[in-house]
XYZ file of N, CA, C and O in Angstrom:
740
model
N 21.949 -29.336 -11.452
C 20.471 -28.491 -11.392
C 19.838 -28.642 -10.090
O 19.708 -30.068 -9.565
N 19.328 -27.747 -9.409
C 18.566 -27.875 -8.271
C 17.075 -28.695 -8.280
O 16.717 -28.674 -9.413
N 16.856 -29.328 -7.510
C 15.602 -30.035 -7.487
C 14.245 -28.937 -7.513
O 14.525 -27.933 -6.902
N 13.276 -29.353 -8.029
C 12.089 -28.776 -8.226
C 11.448 -28.269 -6.375
O 11.379 -29.204 -5.980
N 11.349 -27.213 -6.302
C 11.054 -26.512 -4.934
C 9.875 -25.487 -5.205
O 10.266 -24.239 -5.415
N 8.469 -25.978 -5.225
C 7.616 -25.140 -5.396
C 7.466 -23.911 -4.557
O 7.209 -22.683 -4.819
N 7.909 -23.959 -3.128
C 7.747 -22.828 -2.255
C 8.945 -21.939 -2.523
O 8.516 -20.701 -2.573
N 9.884 -22.443 -2.841
C 11.087 -21.422 -3.355
C 10.530 -20.500 -4.367
O 10.635 -19.300 -4.664
N 10.199 -21.282 -5.460
C 9.697 -20.640 -6.685
C 8.745 -19.442 -6.493
O 8.550 -18.279 -6.922
N 7.578 -20.097 -5.485
C 6.551 -19.062 -5.320
C 6.943 -17.812 -4.572
O 6.643 -16.704 -4.729
N 8.052 -18.030 -3.527
C 8.659 -16.971 -2.786
C 9.367 -15.981 -3.812
O 9.293 -14.736 -3.627
N 9.864 -16.634 -4.763
C 10.786 -15.704 -5.687
C 9.815 -14.932 -6.448
O 10.087 -13.740 -6.860
N 8.660 -15.522 -6.880
C 7.538 -14.802 -7.918
C 7.150 -13.617 -6.998
O 6.896 -12.489 -7.329
N 6.694 -13.964 -5.598
C 6.158 -13.027 -4.736
C 7.178 -12.008 -4.524
O 6.716 -10.830 -4.257
N 8.450 -12.259 -4.521
C 9.363 -11.224 -4.350
C 9.535 -10.244 -5.461
O 9.719 -8.967 -4.997
N 9.254 -10.679 -6.567
C 9.202 -9.844 -7.846
C 8.051 -8.852 -7.826
O 8.214 -7.877 -7.889
N 6.906 -9.368 -7.275
C 5.628 -8.492 -7.149
C 6.017 -7.371 -6.128
O 5.675 -6.321 -6.097
N 6.332 -7.847 -5.000
C 6.841 -6.758 -3.666
C 7.800 -6.010 -4.192
O 7.643 -4.700 -3.950
N 8.929 -6.396 -5.091
C 9.765 -5.302 -5.570
C 9.268 -4.144 -6.399
O 9.449 -3.173 -6.322
N 8.218 -4.777 -7.195
C 7.302 -3.864 -8.248
C 6.550 -3.065 -7.163
O 6.753 -1.654 -7.438
N 5.886 -3.281 -6.240
C 5.023 -2.667 -5.382
C 5.924 -1.482 -4.691
O 5.620 -0.181 -4.626
N 7.214 -1.877 -4.420
C 8.160 -0.964 -3.692
C 8.671 0.030 -4.671
O 8.617 1.407 -4.510
N 8.865 -0.246 -5.963
C 9.127 0.641 -6.946
C 8.200 1.571 -7.426
O 8.432 2.626 -7.624
N 6.931 1.252 -7.424
C 5.708 2.001 -7.681
C 5.481 3.093 -6.561
O 5.247 4.029 -6.861
N 5.840 2.667 -5.406
C 5.681 3.820 -4.229
C 6.767 4.912 -4.468
O 6.222 6.027 -4.211
N 7.595 4.591 -4.987
C 8.395 5.806 -5.443
C 7.956 6.738 -6.433
O 8.624 7.746 -6.683
N 7.187 6.423 -7.243
C 6.621 7.177 -8.341
C 5.607 8.207 -7.836
O 4.727 7.861 -7.008
N 5.766 9.613 -8.197
C 5.075 10.813 -7.756
C 3.679 10.538 -8.276
O 3.671 10.605 -9.534
N 2.846 10.894 -7.456
C 1.264 10.837 -8.100
C 0.756 12.383 -7.718
O -0.418 12.478 -8.263
N 1.513 13.347 -7.184
C 0.745 14.692 -6.943
C 0.499 14.621 -5.515
O -0.104 15.708 -4.998
N 0.352 13.455 -4.786
C -0.008 13.461 -3.323
C 1.457 13.174 -2.724
O 2.186 12.548 -3.135
N 1.559 13.984 -1.434
C 2.777 13.698 -0.748
C 2.858 12.494 -0.184
O 1.931 11.915 0.231
N 4.117 11.844 -0.540
C 4.263 10.413 0.047
C 5.892 10.226 0.383
O 6.400 10.707 -0.293
N 5.950 9.783 1.732
C 7.273 10.061 2.282
C 8.130 9.024 1.707
O 9.479 9.216 1.488
N 7.647 7.937 0.941
C 8.507 7.021 0.160
C 9.118 7.636 -0.923
O 10.114 7.010 -1.607
N 8.844 8.792 -1.402
C 9.133 9.462 -2.675
C 10.464 9.823 -2.486
O 11.489 9.660 -3.373
N 11.104 10.076 -1.166
C 12.636 10.475 -0.947
C 13.268 9.070 -0.469
O 14.572 9.477 -0.247
N 12.872 8.244 -0.291
C 13.517 6.788 -0.111
C 14.739 6.651 -0.906
O 15.901 6.217 -0.372
N 14.837 6.829 -2.136
C 16.212 6.576 -2.963
C 17.069 7.604 -2.829
O 18.258 7.406 -3.299
N 16.815 8.669 -2.324
C 17.804 9.871 -2.089
C 18.937 9.355 -0.986
O 18.812 8.958 -0.073
N 20.306 9.671 -1.681
C 21.469 9.569 -0.759
C 22.094 10.911 -0.603
O 21.987 11.558 -1.717
N 22.710 11.304 0.404
C 23.162 12.460 0.715
C 24.864 12.354 0.984
O 25.081 11.377 1.896
N 25.461 13.437 0.471
C 27.010 13.239 0.674
C 27.049 14.025 1.964
O 27.161 15.243 2.003
N 27.542 13.220 3.138
C 27.835 13.855 4.544
C 28.981 13.106 5.231
O 29.177 11.797 4.868
N 29.526 13.690 5.994
C 30.564 13.076 6.786
C 31.661 11.980 5.791
O 32.029 10.950 6.349
N 31.931 12.411 4.679
C 32.730 11.843 3.878
C 32.367 10.602 3.083
O 33.025 9.970 2.506
N 31.042 10.237 3.100
C 30.532 9.306 2.622
C 28.954 9.539 2.213
O 28.460 10.559 2.535
N 28.333 8.478 1.482
C 26.952 8.765 0.977
C 26.078 8.016 2.023
O 26.320 6.851 2.235
N 25.172 8.624 2.420
C 24.108 7.910 3.420
C 22.612 8.373 2.928
O 22.344 9.245 2.219
N 21.939 7.393 3.164
C 20.298 7.485 2.904
C 19.790 8.522 3.483
O 20.075 8.880 4.835
N 18.942 9.477 2.961
C 18.259 10.466 3.634
C 17.469 10.168 4.992
O 17.819 10.717 5.950
N 16.996 8.863 5.089
C 16.063 8.541 6.191
C 17.085 8.230 7.354
O 16.668 8.015 8.230
N 18.534 8.245 7.242
C 19.404 8.111 8.295
C 19.953 9.296 8.851
O 20.644 9.430 9.736
N 19.459 10.379 7.935
C 19.981 11.664 8.369
C 18.780 12.754 8.942
O 19.039 13.745 9.414
N 17.645 12.233 8.681
C 16.345 12.969 8.813
C 15.017 12.330 9.067
O 14.985 11.093 8.648
N 14.054 12.970 9.589
C 12.773 12.333 9.677
C 11.994 13.106 8.542
O 11.987 14.483 8.558
N 11.301 12.446 7.607
C 10.535 12.658 6.523
C 9.008 12.501 7.130
O 8.553 11.428 7.359
N 8.181 13.595 6.823
C 6.791 13.267 7.273
C 5.938 14.153 6.023
O 6.400 14.958 5.537
N 4.562 13.701 6.081
C 3.600 14.493 5.041
C 2.521 15.054 6.037
O 1.564 14.650 6.042
N 3.017 16.299 6.449
C 1.964 16.955 7.384
C 0.686 17.411 6.656
O -0.300 17.664 7.121
N 0.794 17.695 5.314
C -0.212 17.927 4.359
C -0.441 17.112 3.170
O 0.771 16.651 2.864
N -1.448 17.045 2.413
C -1.581 16.435 1.294
C -0.442 16.626 0.001
O -0.081 15.836 -0.592
N -0.176 17.921 0.179
C 0.747 18.359 -0.966
C 1.968 18.954 -0.447
O 2.680 19.777 -1.114
N 2.525 18.356 0.647
C 3.667 18.876 1.498
C 4.376 17.941 2.128
O 3.978 17.136 2.909
N 5.603 17.874 1.945
C 6.470 16.805 2.729
C 7.497 17.743 3.651
O 7.936 18.986 2.879
N 7.823 17.253 4.874
C 8.569 17.984 5.675
C 9.543 17.139 5.978
O 9.505 16.011 6.169
N 10.905 17.542 5.927
C 12.129 16.982 6.297
C 12.842 17.588 7.359
O 13.315 18.755 7.206
N 12.987 16.899 8.559
C 13.410 17.428 9.737
C 14.858 16.846 9.876
O 15.095 15.837 10.384
N 15.965 17.693 9.630
C 17.271 17.034 9.572
C 17.842 17.028 11.121
O 17.640 18.025 11.635
N 18.371 16.172 11.382
C 18.760 15.881 13.014
C 19.967 16.811 13.095
O 19.800 17.459 14.251
N 20.926 16.793 12.336
C 22.085 17.511 12.606
C 22.034 18.710 11.547
O 22.177 18.642 10.271
N 21.873 19.922 12.257
C 21.587 21.116 11.527
C 22.934 21.464 10.254
O 22.478 22.005 9.427
N 24.021 20.921 10.702
C 24.961 21.332 9.646
C 24.813 20.462 8.423
O 25.514 20.771 7.451
N 23.919 19.562 8.546
C 23.610 18.864 7.245
C 22.484 19.243 6.352
O 22.131 18.673 5.119
N 21.834 20.483 6.818
C 20.648 20.757 5.932
C 20.956 21.237 4.796
O 20.369 20.798 3.567
N 22.358 21.868 4.435
C 22.747 22.170 3.082
C 22.759 21.015 2.037
O 22.443 20.867 1.068
N 23.615 19.880 2.492
C 24.005 18.826 1.649
C 22.412 17.979 1.442
O 22.373 17.435 0.340
N 21.673 18.058 2.344
C 20.280 17.424 2.115
C 19.581 18.097 1.248
O 19.071 17.522 0.262
N 19.553 19.374 1.297
C 18.779 20.269 0.434
C 19.223 19.911 -1.157
O 18.669 19.633 -1.917
N 20.542 20.174 -1.165
C 21.346 19.859 -2.515
C 20.923 18.512 -3.096
O 20.534 18.353 -4.245
N 21.016 17.492 -2.257
C 20.666 16.034 -2.756
C 19.215 15.752 -3.039
O 18.953 15.328 -4.165
N 18.328 16.505 -2.392
C 16.708 16.529 -2.878
C 16.865 17.567 -4.122
O 16.217 16.828 -5.199
N 17.462 18.467 -4.342
C 17.416 19.256 -5.636
C 17.822 18.540 -6.946
O 17.187 18.312 -7.749
N 19.011 17.672 -6.486
C 19.369 17.041 -7.675
C 19.059 15.730 -7.925
O 19.582 15.087 -8.759
N 18.020 15.329 -7.148
C 17.600 13.847 -7.214
C 16.706 13.591 -8.475
O 16.131 12.624 -8.764
N 16.206 14.685 -9.237
C 15.505 14.782 -10.401
C 13.980 14.437 -10.218
O 13.312 13.644 -11.115
N 13.382 14.691 -9.068
C 12.083 14.604 -8.616
C 11.289 15.810 -9.004
O 9.950 15.715 -8.678
N 11.657 16.699 -9.206
C 11.083 18.098 -9.566
C 10.605 18.805 -8.261
O 9.529 19.367 -8.457
N 11.321 18.616 -7.298
C 11.058 19.147 -5.900
C 12.069 20.203 -5.521
O 13.145 20.165 -5.558
N 11.430 21.417 -5.242
C 12.223 22.548 -4.711
C 12.086 22.940 -3.194
O 10.925 23.292 -2.666
N 13.207 22.150 -2.488
C 12.998 22.451 -0.971
C 13.068 23.845 -0.622
O 13.687 24.859 -1.077
N 12.157 24.231 0.509
C 12.283 25.814 1.086
C 12.916 25.397 2.495
O 12.337 24.735 3.220
N 14.135 25.958 2.642
C 14.967 25.939 3.876
C 14.492 26.980 4.864
O 14.524 28.341 4.599
N 13.703 26.590 5.982
C 13.235 27.620 7.095
C 14.391 27.667 8.093
O 14.038 28.135 9.345
N 15.538 27.155 7.959
C 16.587 27.355 9.027
C 16.636 26.000 9.751
O 17.707 25.392 10.193
N 15.605 25.451 10.236
C 15.352 24.072 10.975
C 14.949 22.992 10.152
O 15.501 21.850 10.378
N 13.936 23.147 9.135
C 13.537 22.038 8.429
C 13.489 22.458 7.142
O 13.594 23.771 6.728
N 13.336 21.562 6.236
C 13.090 21.781 4.674
C 11.463 21.295 4.463
O 11.242 20.137 4.815
N 10.950 22.210 3.760
C 9.633 22.089 3.409
C 9.586 21.650 1.909
O 10.207 22.579 1.107
N 8.992 20.785 1.436
C 8.903 20.421 -0.017
C 7.557 20.306 -0.344
O 6.653 19.316 -0.282
N 7.017 21.742 -1.150
C 5.524 21.751 -1.783
C 5.665 20.572 -2.847
O 6.656 20.521 -3.689
N 4.694 19.829 -3.018
C 4.508 18.785 -4.212
C 3.809 19.645 -5.264
O 2.583 20.016 -4.998
N 4.435 20.023 -6.249
C 3.813 20.636 -7.276
C 2.743 19.755 -8.231
O 2.874 18.734 -8.158
N 1.885 20.396 -8.828
C 0.985 19.710 -9.711
C 1.661 18.957 -10.746
O 2.805 19.625 -11.319
N 1.356 17.815 -10.989
C 1.919 17.242 -12.293
C 1.434 17.643 -13.539
O 0.015 17.875 -13.683
N 2.165 17.927 -14.667
C 1.815 18.339 -16.077
C 1.207 17.094 -16.505
O 1.637 15.978 -16.218
N 0.225 17.261 -17.668
C -0.347 15.971 -18.384
C 0.828 15.119 -18.745
O 0.834 14.041 -18.750
N 1.922 15.855 -19.316
C 2.990 15.328 -20.027
C 3.943 14.456 -18.964
O 4.087 13.102 -19.251
N 3.816 15.012 -17.755
C 4.887 14.228 -16.821
C 3.865 13.117 -16.245
O 4.407 11.993 -16.067
N 2.793 13.132 -16.044
C 1.864 12.171 -15.698
C 1.872 10.826 -16.644
O 1.966 9.783 -16.063
N 2.061 11.348 -18.027
C 1.974 10.294 -18.958
C 3.338 9.378 -18.976
O 3.554 8.379 -18.936
N 4.400 10.330 -18.635
C 5.818 9.741 -18.492
C 5.807 8.705 -17.467
O 6.285 7.732 -17.425
N 5.110 9.339 -16.175
C 5.137 8.165 -14.929
C 4.115 7.102 -15.241
O 4.681 6.134 -14.665
N 3.227 7.297 -15.920
C 2.485 6.033 -16.218
C 3.163 5.215 -16.934
O 3.311 3.889 -16.824
N 4.054 5.577 -17.982
C 4.869 4.653 -18.900
C 5.868 4.046 -18.053
O 6.015 2.878 -18.267
N 6.390 4.794 -17.019
C 7.371 4.297 -16.111
C 6.774 3.164 -15.236
O 7.555 1.969 -15.149
N 5.534 3.509 -14.917
C 4.813 2.254 -14.213
C 4.866 1.058 -14.911
O 4.973 -0.151 -14.403
N 4.325 1.251 -16.150
C 4.220 -0.051 -17.123
C 5.751 -0.624 -17.380
O 5.731 -2.038 -17.425
N 6.691 0.039 -17.362
C 7.860 -0.582 -17.685
C 8.400 -1.366 -16.332
O 8.951 -2.334 -16.420
N 8.090 -0.833 -15.196
C 8.310 -1.428 -14.182
C 7.483 -2.729 -14.019
O 8.014 -3.902 -13.367
N 6.231 -2.680 -14.335
C 5.546 -3.972 -14.297
C 6.047 -5.062 -15.329
O 6.113 -5.995 -15.228
N 6.591 -4.511 -16.421
C 7.095 -5.484 -17.488
C 8.483 -6.117 -16.762
O 8.707 -7.279 -16.875
N 9.139 -5.363 -16.112
C 10.525 -6.107 -15.554
C 9.911 -7.138 -14.455
O 10.615 -8.126 -14.496
N 8.857 -6.942 -13.717
C 8.483 -7.773 -12.774
C 7.861 -9.096 -13.507
O 8.168 -10.184 -13.154
N 7.086 -8.754 -14.584
C 6.456 -9.903 -15.458
C 7.845 -10.741 -15.960
O 7.732 -12.006 -15.794
N 8.907 -10.133 -16.301
C 10.163 -10.845 -17.023
C 10.719 -11.768 -15.692
O 10.901 -12.861 -15.924
N 10.665 -11.153 -14.831
C 11.449 -11.825 -13.562
C 10.495 -12.974 -13.218
O 11.030 -14.134 -12.983
N 9.115 -12.743 -13.171
C 8.299 -13.941 -12.790
C 8.416 -15.005 -13.878
O 8.659 -16.246 -13.465
N 8.487 -14.747 -14.979
C 8.674 -15.870 -16.220
C 9.994 -16.442 -16.198
O 10.147 -17.487 -16.267
N 10.954 -15.869 -15.765
C 12.423 -16.267 -15.280
C 12.149 -17.422 -14.333
O 12.840 -18.615 -14.462
N 11.523 -16.983 -13.225
C 11.318 -18.051 -12.111
C 10.692 -19.161 -12.654
O 11.105 -20.338 -12.444
N 9.590 -19.117 -13.344
C 9.017 -20.040 -14.030
C 9.784 -20.918 -14.859
O 9.772 -22.292 -14.785
N 10.619 -20.533 -15.714
C 11.512 -21.067 -16.532
C 12.537 -22.045 -15.702
O 12.742 -23.101 -16.048
N 13.049 -21.363 -14.622
C 13.881 -22.191 -13.736
C 13.059 -23.428 -13.054
O 13.733 -24.372 -13.003
N 11.873 -23.121 -12.753
C 10.941 -24.283 -12.468
C 10.734 -25.335 -13.304
O 10.859 -26.580 -13.066
N 10.438 -25.087 -14.530
C 10.138 -25.820 -15.606
C 11.529 -26.841 -15.884
O 11.569 -27.976 -16.120
N 12.632 -26.036 -15.937
C 13.909 -26.625 -16.286
C 14.205 -27.688 -15.013
O 14.517 -28.890 -15.273
N 14.109 -27.270 -13.712
C 14.103 -28.257 -12.680
C 13.194 -29.508 -12.825
O 13.688 -30.625 -12.579
N 11.984 -29.262 -13.304
C 11.027 -30.369 -13.445
C 11.710 -31.358 -14.619
O 11.541 -32.622 -14.336
N 12.050 -30.750 -15.575
C 12.338 -31.723 -16.637
C 13.806 -32.629 -16.113
O 13.907 -33.694 -16.371
N 14.671 -31.914 -15.428
C 15.904 -32.466 -14.908
C 15.514 -33.675 -13.929
O 15.960 -34.691 -14.066
N 14.535 -33.261 -13.088
C 13.949 -34.318 -11.987
C 13.437 -35.454 -12.863
O 13.622 -36.560 -12.447
N 12.632 -35.291 -13.854
C 12.008 -36.322 -14.762
C 13.037 -37.002 -15.355
O 13.335 -38.443 -15.497
N 14.291 -36.407 -15.922
C 15.239 -36.917 -16.710
C 16.090 -38.064 -15.703
O 16.549 -38.854 -16.178
N 16.238 -37.558 -14.427
C 17.042 -38.346 -13.506
C 16.023 -39.368 -12.887
O 16.507 -40.137 -11.901
N 14.826 -39.647 -13.351
C 13.803 -40.493 -12.881
C 13.441 -40.361 -11.590
O 13.137 -41.200 -10.889
N 13.358 -39.084 -11.219
C 12.901 -38.751 -9.610
C 11.645 -38.674 -9.658
O 10.785 -38.831 -8.569
N 11.097 -38.161 -10.795
C 9.575 -37.886 -10.818
C 9.010 -38.551 -12.197
O 9.786 -38.618 -13.191
N 7.779 -38.939 -12.173
C 7.234 -39.583 -13.527
C 6.825 -38.234 -14.329
O 6.644 -37.121 -13.923
N 6.358 -38.669 -15.624
C 6.176 -37.746 -16.673
C 4.817 -37.180 -16.254
O 4.555 -35.889 -16.186
N 3.893 -37.868 -15.541
C 2.447 -37.298 -15.061
C 2.795 -36.438 -14.000
O 2.206 -35.195 -13.846
N 3.761 -36.661 -13.137
C 4.028 -35.889 -11.910
C 4.583 -34.423 -12.381
O 4.100 -33.275 -11.931
N 5.427 -34.491 -13.536
C 5.951 -33.408 -14.198
C 4.937 -32.514 -14.739
O 4.746 -31.327 -14.501
N 4.043 -33.231 -15.501
C 2.903 -32.236 -16.161
C 2.208 -31.643 -15.253
O 1.710 -30.442 -15.381
N 1.550 -32.537 -14.173
C 0.964 -32.001 -13.106
C 1.603 -30.690 -12.387
O 0.909 -29.541 -12.255
N 2.883 -30.865 -12.087
C 3.793 -29.750 -11.445
C 3.761 -28.467 -12.355
O 3.638 -27.458 -11.849
N 4.012 -28.968 -13.748
C 4.015 -27.724 -14.784
C 2.666 -27.083 -14.713
O 2.774 -25.775 -14.841
N 1.340 -27.716 -14.520
C 0.484 -27.022 -14.796
C 0.120 -26.129 -13.387
O -0.228 -24.863 -13.328
N 0.683 -26.581 -12.196
C 0.466 -25.987 -11.024
C 1.332 -24.350 -11.036
O 1.056 -23.703 -10.693
N 2.712 -24.866 -11.830
C 3.479 -23.747 -11.715
C 2.925 -22.617 -12.826
O 3.133 -21.504 -12.525
N 2.299 -22.871 -13.731
C 1.984 -21.957 -14.714
C 0.807 -21.314 -14.115
O 0.581 -20.038 -14.400
N -0.062 -21.975 -13.194
C -1.253 -21.387 -12.539
C -0.642 -20.156 -11.536
O -1.067 -19.189 -11.370
N 0.514 -20.576 -10.890
C 1.034 -19.655 -9.880
C 1.718 -18.433 -10.738
O 1.436 -17.484 -10.320
N 2.427 -19.026 -11.848
C 2.764 -17.563 -12.651
C 1.593 -16.762 -13.079
O 2.026 -15.433 -12.985
N 0.621 -17.328 -13.551
C -0.600 -16.503 -14.021
C -1.038 -15.483 -12.856
O -1.374 -14.401 -13.049
N -1.187 -16.064 -11.537
C -1.584 -15.374 -10.471
C -0.521 -14.205 -10.008
O -1.098 -13.045 -9.971
N 0.559 -14.513 -10.055
C 1.522 -13.374 -9.799
C 1.621 -12.482 -10.880
O 1.763 -11.254 -10.659
N 1.704 -12.855 -12.160
C 1.508 -11.635 -13.232
C 0.526 -10.786 -13.159
O 0.282 -9.661 -13.157
N -0.788 -11.686 -12.874
C -1.980 -10.779 -12.557
C -1.904 -9.739 -11.504
O -2.321 -8.564 -11.707
N -1.247 -10.259 -10.342
C -1.061 -9.339 -9.364
C -0.089 -8.092 -9.675
O -0.341 -7.033 -9.316
N 0.955 -8.417 -10.324
C 1.856 -7.200 -10.888
C 1.043 -6.387 -11.703
O 1.168 -5.003 -11.591
N 0.206 -6.851 -12.613
C -0.291 -6.012 -13.689
C -1.481 -5.194 -12.680
O -1.651 -4.027 -13.267
N -2.104 -5.816 -11.828
C -3.145 -4.793 -11.045
C -2.499 -3.789 -10.322
O -2.893 -2.847 -10.205
N -1.285 -4.145 -9.533
C -0.611 -3.138 -9.010
C -0.207 -2.167 -9.865
O -0.329 -0.812 -9.543
N 0.294 -2.401 -10.945
C 0.684 -1.239 -12.118
C -0.560 -0.437 -12.501
O -0.428 0.767 -12.505
N -1.542 -1.195 -12.747
C -2.824 -0.489 -13.266
C -3.223 0.534 -12.510
O -3.866 1.474 -12.561
N -3.195 0.136 -11.168
C -3.648 0.810 -10.091
C -2.984 2.177 -9.852
O -3.478 3.212 -9.707
N -1.558 1.873 -10.025
C -0.638 3.084 -9.836
C -0.916 4.093 -11.051
O -1.061 5.291 -10.873
N -0.991 3.436 -12.099
C -1.346 4.496 -13.424
C -2.618 5.264 -13.294
O -2.589 6.449 -13.466
N -3.534 4.718 -12.761
C -4.915 5.151 -12.511
C -4.513 6.283 -11.577
O -5.095 7.651 -11.773
N -3.850 6.096 -10.432
C -3.788 7.072 -9.342
C -2.864 8.255 -10.061
O -3.042 9.453 -9.886
N -1.890 7.875 -10.982
C -0.984 8.933 -11.518
C -1.815 9.757 -12.569
O -1.556 11.077 -12.537
N -2.600 9.023 -13.282
C -3.235 9.936 -14.218
C -4.590 10.409 -13.664
O -5.160 11.295 -14.280
N -4.633 10.290 -12.382
C -5.791 10.955 -11.657
C -7.376 10.704 -12.201
O -7.903 11.320 -12.155
N -7.408 9.251 -12.494
C -8.639 8.888 -13.162
C -9.356 7.917 -12.092
O -8.876 7.274 -11.267
């Protein structure tokens, strides 16, 4: 078992919060956000490539994304990939670029997205708690090996719990902010 390493545990907890924030940027809020297209991969040149390696994505207007495909022969596959990505976007092909009008979200879709945001947050909370468990196990192991005293273990456990609470609060705040944005409140 590894020795207790507070910096490593903190890094892993913050990593879970960062991953949550990244996942949340991919959720559609009704405002154009270039991160919306990040998960899309396109079948070109006999392999799957991320969209951002084939085109420039920009948001020229609040409710419009523009995708400028560098190699014009890839416009068809890019358009197909966007349509089949399940984002509810309908690309308009003007020959050189793809325009993606962002439709208004229905109330039902808003609720689904808000639920998804809270599921992402729960995953992050579970990840943070798993890191805490690893830290607690490492502390008990260190104490059993007589590398630290019982008092040191209890002090470190209190610190670890405080860190856990802070990171879970950060995850909850990020999710709550996103849910508010999605629900338009």
